[in-house]
Each structure stands twice: as C-alpha cells, then as structure tokens.
Amino acid sequence: MKKNVKFLSLLMAVVALVFVSSCSKDDDNSSDGSDFKKPAAAETVSKIEIPAGLQNSTDVHAQVASAYIQSAVAMTQAFSSFEVPAGATESTTKSTNGTHTWYWTDGSSSFWMSYWEDALKYYWKYEIEIAGSSKFTVLTAEEKKDGTGGEVKYYAAADAIALTYTWAYVNNVLTVNMEADGFSLEIVINADGSGTVDYQAGEDTFNMEWDAAGNGSITGTSGGESYSYTWTV
C-alpha cells in the first residue's frame, strides 16, 4: 500500500508541475481577448464533497481514499489555471475552426497557447520552446460544451503521450480516468460522496470502495500477494 501512496504523490507532483508551467509568472493578468476561454471543469466539479467521516478518519486506508478523491477533484479544477498573460501576441488561423494562438516569452523561454472550437467541444494546445531545444507540445486538452466531460493529454516528448486524463460528470457522478504506459486508474465519486477506485500498474491491482458515511474496504494484489482491509469511521 505504501508503494501506491508514493505513486499517487509522484503523479500529482508531475501533473501540478505541468499546470504551473502552463501559466505565465504574470498569470493574474489574463488576456482580455474575447476569443479565449478557459476550461470550465473547475466549476463543474465544485459540487463534489468528501464524506466528513472519511476526511476525519485516522485509518490509513481511509486517508488514502480521501487523497484519491481530492486528487480527482484537484486535477479537474487545475484546468482553470490555463491563462494567457496580458500583452501576449494573438494570431488567428484562417481555417474552418478559426484557431486563435497567443504567443509570449518569459526570459529565454517562449510559449504558445492555441484555442479553437467546433459544434460540440472546446480545444486547447500548449507549446513551449526553451533555449537550446526545439518547440514541443506540453499538453492538449478538450472539453465538451455541455460541461459533461473533457480530456487532457500530457506529453513526455514529441508525439509521445505520457499521461491521458479524462473526466466525465453525468447525473451528478464524477468519473476520472488516468492512463499511462503500464498504468491505469479510475475514480468514481457519486453524488452522495460514496465511490470507488480501481488501480492497475503491471501485475499490481486494487479496488477500493467507500459508502456515503466514509466506511470502506480495499482488496488487491501487490508483488504477487493478495491483501484485504476494511475500515469504519
């Protein structure tokens, strides 16, 4: 179980770094251009609440379940960090989707944020060029216009996707999926605060469930050995 907690912490740190880097140091001054739209996922999932019993429990497994809920919500809310700083240069591609791209610099680094839409979705693409390296894509994102879901792809190198993060919010149920090479994680949070986590990394797996009060259980395998725990809040 400790390995799973460490993996979650590392994953969240990497994702947080990507989102921090996607903002200018002057990100309090976003572009006032009417064509740029930040993802609305943060507003969509703001209704999610962690059961008080789960949050306040001293049981290590309940704390891990709470951490997973927080990570699912926090990563979705992090979409609101998409910013275009004041003074960025804007250009528009004369194409069917009318892509808008904003360009700015910060020291020796250059940044591009592109945004476009179609009848059903909004799209974003964030690129960076650091001194001594070629321009590369950091992430791409899309979000349904009806607010029911979206996706972000994080890139480790040119055309190499390191992590795919998808979310759906339908009938007050939040479902988050994260997939990387040899790794998958699905988190489901119901309207009453109950939920599940399904994890797989190589041969290691676990399933975690908790009810609206925060009582739960976890079963899984690690290093070829099975384990099972329950907790009561």
mmCIF file with all atom_site columns, N, CA and C in Angstrom, residues 61-90:
data_model
loop_
_atom_site.group_PDB
_atom_site.id
_atom_site.type_symbol
_atom_site.label_atom_id
_atom_site.label_alt_id
_atom_site.label_comp_id
_atom_site.label_asym_id
_atom_site.label_entity_id
_atom_site.label_seq_id
_atom_site.pdbx_PDB_ins_code
_atom_site.Cartn_x
_atom_site.Cartn_y
_atom_site.Cartn_z
_atom_site.occupancy
_atom_site.B_iso_or_equiv
_atom_site.pdbx_formal_charge
_atom_site.auth_seq_id
_atom_site.auth_comp_id
_atom_site.auth_asym_id
_atom_site.auth_atom_id
_atom_site.pdbx_PDB_model_num
ATOM 1  N N  . HIS A 1 61 ? -6.046  3.659  5.440   1.00 0.00 ? 61 HIS A N  1
ATOM 2  C CA . HIS A 1 61 ? -6.725  3.326  4.192   1.00 0.00 ? 61 HIS A CA 1
ATOM 3  C C  . HIS A 1 61 ? -7.812  4.339  3.878   1.00 0.00 ? 61 HIS A C  1
ATOM 4  N N  . ALA A 1 62 ? -8.509  4.810  4.920   1.00 0.00 ? 62 ALA A N  1
ATOM 5  C CA . ALA A 1 62 ? -9.498  5.868  4.717   1.00 0.00 ? 62 ALA A CA 1
ATOM 6  C C  . ALA A 1 62 ? -8.812  7.140  4.248   1.00 0.00 ? 62 ALA A C  1
ATOM 7  N N  . GLN A 1 63 ? -7.631  7.417  4.772   1.00 0.00 ? 63 GLN A N  1
ATOM 8  C CA . GLN A 1 63 ? -6.885  8.601  4.361   1.00 0.00 ? 63 GLN A CA 1
ATOM 9  C C  . GLN A 1 63 ? -6.456  8.510  2.903   1.00 0.00 ? 63 GLN A C  1
ATOM 10 N N  . VAL A 1 64 ? -6.081  7.299  2.455   1.00 0.00 ? 64 VAL A N  1
ATOM 11 C CA . VAL A 1 64 ? -5.715  7.109  1.054   1.00 0.00 ? 64 VAL A CA 1
ATOM 12 C C  . VAL A 1 64 ? -6.932  7.327  0.161   1.00 0.00 ? 64 VAL A C  1
ATOM 13 N N  . ALA A 1 65 ? -8.093  6.794  0.575   1.00 0.00 ? 65 ALA A N  1
ATOM 14 C CA . ALA A 1 65 ? -9.318  7.004  -0.194  1.00 0.00 ? 65 ALA A CA 1
ATOM 15 C C  . ALA A 1 65 ? -9.629  8.493  -0.297  1.00 0.00 ? 65 ALA A C  1
ATOM 16 N N  . SER A 1 66 ? -9.476  9.215  0.807   1.00 0.00 ? 66 SER A N  1
ATOM 17 C CA . SER A 1 66 ? -9.705  10.658 0.815   1.00 0.00 ? 66 SER A CA 1
ATOM 18 C C  . SER A 1 66 ? -8.738  11.363 -0.127  1.00 0.00 ? 66 SER A C  1
ATOM 19 N N  . ALA A 1 67 ? -7.484  10.913 -0.134  1.00 0.00 ? 67 ALA A N  1
ATOM 20 C CA . ALA A 1 67 ? -6.475  11.523 -1.006  1.00 0.00 ? 67 ALA A CA 1
ATOM 21 C C  . ALA A 1 67 ? -6.818  11.321 -2.476  1.00 0.00 ? 67 ALA A C  1
ATOM 22 N N  . TYR A 1 68 ? -7.354  10.158 -2.807  1.00 0.00 ? 68 TYR A N  1
ATOM 23 C CA . TYR A 1 68 ? -7.738  9.901  -4.197  1.00 0.00 ? 68 TYR A CA 1
ATOM 24 C C  . TYR A 1 68 ? -8.886  10.809 -4.621  1.00 0.00 ? 68 TYR A C  1
ATOM 25 N N  . ILE A 1 69 ? -9.868  11.001 -3.739  1.00 0.00 ? 69 ILE A N  1
ATOM 26 C CA . ILE A 1 69 ? -10.973 11.904 -4.074  1.00 0.00 ? 69 ILE A CA 1
ATOM 27 C C  . ILE A 1 69 ? -10.439 13.309 -4.292  1.00 0.00 ? 69 ILE A C  1
ATOM 28 N N  . GLN A 1 70 ? -9.582  13.766 -3.384  1.00 0.00 ? 70 GLN A N  1
ATOM 29 C CA . GLN A 1 70 ? -9.016  15.104 -3.504  1.00 0.00 ? 70 GLN A CA 1
ATOM 30 C C  . GLN A 1 70 ? -8.226  15.256 -4.790  1.00 0.00 ? 70 GLN A C  1
ATOM 31 N N  . SER A 1 71 ? -7.485  14.207 -5.166  1.00 0.00 ? 71 SER A N  1
ATOM 32 C CA . SER A 1 71 ? -6.673  14.291 -6.386  1.00 0.00 ? 71 SER A CA 1
ATOM 33 C C  . SER A 1 71 ? -7.556  14.372 -7.621  1.00 0.00 ? 71 SER A C  1
ATOM 34 N N  . ALA A 1 72 ? -8.661  13.604 -7.625  1.00 0.00 ? 72 ALA A N  1
ATOM 35 C CA . ALA A 1 72 ? -9.567  13.625 -8.774  1.00 0.00 ? 72 ALA A CA 1
ATOM 36 C C  . ALA A 1 72 ? -10.170 15.003 -8.957  1.00 0.00 ? 72 ALA A C  1
ATOM 37 N N  . VAL A 1 73 ? -10.607 15.607 -7.852  1.00 0.00 ? 73 VAL A N  1
ATOM 38 C CA . VAL A 1 73 ? -11.215 16.929 -7.913  1.00 0.00 ? 73 VAL A CA 1
ATOM 39 C C  . VAL A 1 73 ? -10.163 17.982 -8.237  1.00 0.00 ? 73 VAL A C  1
ATOM 40 N N  . ALA A 1 74 ? -8.996  17.905 -7.584  1.00 0.00 ? 74 ALA A N  1
ATOM 41 C CA . ALA A 1 74 ? -7.960  18.918 -7.774  1.00 0.00 ? 74 ALA A CA 1
ATOM 42 C C  . ALA A 1 74 ? -7.438  18.946 -9.198  1.00 0.00 ? 74 ALA A C  1
ATOM 43 N N  . MET A 1 75 ? -7.265  17.782 -9.798  1.00 0.00 ? 75 MET A N  1
ATOM 44 C CA . MET A 1 75 ? -6.747  17.744 -11.160 1.00 0.00 ? 75 MET A CA 1
ATOM 45 C C  . MET A 1 75 ? -7.741  18.343 -12.141 1.00 0.00 ? 75 MET A C  1
ATOM 46 N N  . THR A 1 76 ? -9.043  18.088 -11.897 1.00 0.00 ? 76 THR A N  1
ATOM 47 C CA . THR A 1 76 ? -10.042 18.675 -12.770 1.00 0.00 ? 76 THR A CA 1
ATOM 48 C C  . THR A 1 76 ? -10.102 20.182 -12.583 1.00 0.00 ? 76 THR A C  1
ATOM 49 N N  . GLN A 1 77 ? -10.016 20.635 -11.342 1.00 0.00 ? 77 GLN A N  1
ATOM 50 C CA . GLN A 1 77 ? -10.045 22.064 -11.056 1.00 0.00 ? 77 GLN A CA 1
ATOM 51 C C  . GLN A 1 77 ? -8.800  22.765 -11.599 1.00 0.00 ? 77 GLN A C  1
ATOM 52 N N  . ALA A 1 78 ? -7.701  22.017 -11.733 1.00 0.00 ? 78 ALA A N  1
ATOM 53 C CA . ALA A 1 78 ? -6.469  22.616 -12.225 1.00 0.00 ? 78 ALA A CA 1
ATOM 54 C C  . ALA A 1 78 ? -6.607  23.135 -13.652 1.00 0.00 ? 78 ALA A C  1
ATOM 55 N N  . PHE A 1 79 ? -7.656  22.662 -14.363 1.00 0.00 ? 79 PHE A N  1
ATOM 56 C CA . PHE A 1 79 ? -7.869  23.156 -15.722 1.00 0.00 ? 79 PHE A CA 1
ATOM 57 C C  . PHE A 1 79 ? -8.075  24.668 -15.738 1.00 0.00 ? 79 PHE A C  1
ATOM 58 N N  . SER A 1 80 ? -8.540  25.220 -14.611 1.00 0.00 ? 80 SER A N  1
ATOM 59 C CA . SER A 1 80 ? -8.802  26.659 -14.572 1.00 0.00 ? 80 SER A CA 1
ATOM 60 C C  . SER A 1 80 ? -7.521  27.464 -14.579 1.00 0.00 ? 80 SER A C  1
ATOM 61 N N  . SER A 1 81 ? -6.358  26.800 -14.440 1.00 0.00 ? 81 SER A N  1
ATOM 62 C CA . SER A 1 81 ? -5.080  27.528 -14.430 1.00 0.00 ? 81 SER A CA 1
ATOM 63 C C  . SER A 1 81 ? -4.629  27.913 -15.835 1.00 0.00 ? 81 SER A C  1
ATOM 64 N N  . PHE A 1 82 ? -5.326  27.463 -16.867 1.00 0.00 ? 82 PHE A N  1
ATOM 65 C CA . PHE A 1 82 ? -4.997  27.886 -18.225 1.00 0.00 ? 82 PHE A CA 1
ATOM 66 C C  . PHE A 1 82 ? -5.121  29.397 -18.307 1.00 0.00 ? 82 PHE A C  1
ATOM 67 N N  . GLU A 1 83 ? -4.035  30.060 -18.668 1.00 0.00 ? 83 GLU A N  1
ATOM 68 C CA . GLU A 1 83 ? -4.034  31.517 -18.745 1.00 0.00 ? 83 GLU A CA 1
ATOM 69 C C  . GLU A 1 83 ? -3.285  31.992 -19.982 1.00 0.00 ? 83 GLU A C  1
ATOM 70 N N  . VAL A 1 84 ? -3.690  33.138 -20.471 1.00 0.00 ? 84 VAL A N  1
ATOM 71 C CA . VAL A 1 84 ? -2.923  33.855 -21.492 1.00 0.00 ? 84 VAL A CA 1
ATOM 72 C C  . VAL A 1 84 ? -2.587  35.209 -20.886 1.00 0.00 ? 84 VAL A C  1
ATOM 73 N N  . PRO A 1 85 ? -1.315  35.516 -20.680 1.00 0.00 ? 85 PRO A N  1
ATOM 74 C CA . PRO A 1 85 ? -0.950  36.752 -19.993 1.00 0.00 ? 85 PRO A CA 1
ATOM 75 C C  . PRO A 1 85 ? -1.261  37.995 -20.812 1.00 0.00 ? 85 PRO A C  1
ATOM 76 N N  . ALA A 1 86 ? -1.489  39.086 -20.116 1.00 0.00 ? 86 ALA A N  1
ATOM 77 C CA . ALA A 1 86 ? -1.711  40.367 -20.781 1.00 0.00 ? 86 ALA A CA 1
ATOM 78 C C  . ALA A 1 86 ? -0.491  40.698 -21.629 1.00 0.00 ? 86 ALA A C  1
ATOM 79 N N  . GLY A 1 87 ? -0.716  41.218 -22.817 1.00 0.00 ? 87 GLY A N  1
ATOM 80 C CA . GLY A 1 87 ? 0.393   41.587 -23.691 1.00 0.00 ? 87 GLY A CA 1
ATOM 81 C C  . GLY A 1 87 ? 0.823   40.499 -24.640 1.00 0.00 ? 87 GLY A C  1
ATOM 82 N N  . ALA A 1 88 ? 0.233   39.291 -24.524 1.00 0.00 ? 88 ALA A N  1
ATOM 83 C CA . ALA A 1 88 ? 0.580   38.220 -25.455 1.00 0.00 ? 88 ALA A CA 1
ATOM 84 C C  . ALA A 1 88 ? 0.123   38.601 -26.864 1.00 0.00 ? 88 ALA A C  1
ATOM 85 N N  . THR A 1 89 ? 0.904   38.172 -27.843 1.00 0.00 ? 89 THR A N  1
ATOM 86 C CA . THR A 1 89 ? 0.578   38.462 -29.243 1.00 0.00 ? 89 THR A CA 1
ATOM 87 C C  . THR A 1 89 ? -0.405  37.420 -29.759 1.00 0.00 ? 89 THR A C  1
ATOM 88 N N  . GLU A 1 90 ? -1.498  37.884 -30.338 1.00 0.00 ? 90 GLU A N  1
ATOM 89 C CA . GLU A 1 90 ? -2.530  36.975 -30.822 1.00 0.00 ? 90 GLU A CA 1
ATOM 90 C C  . GLU A 1 90 ? -2.532  36.893 -32.341 1.00 0.00 ? 90 GLU A C  1
#
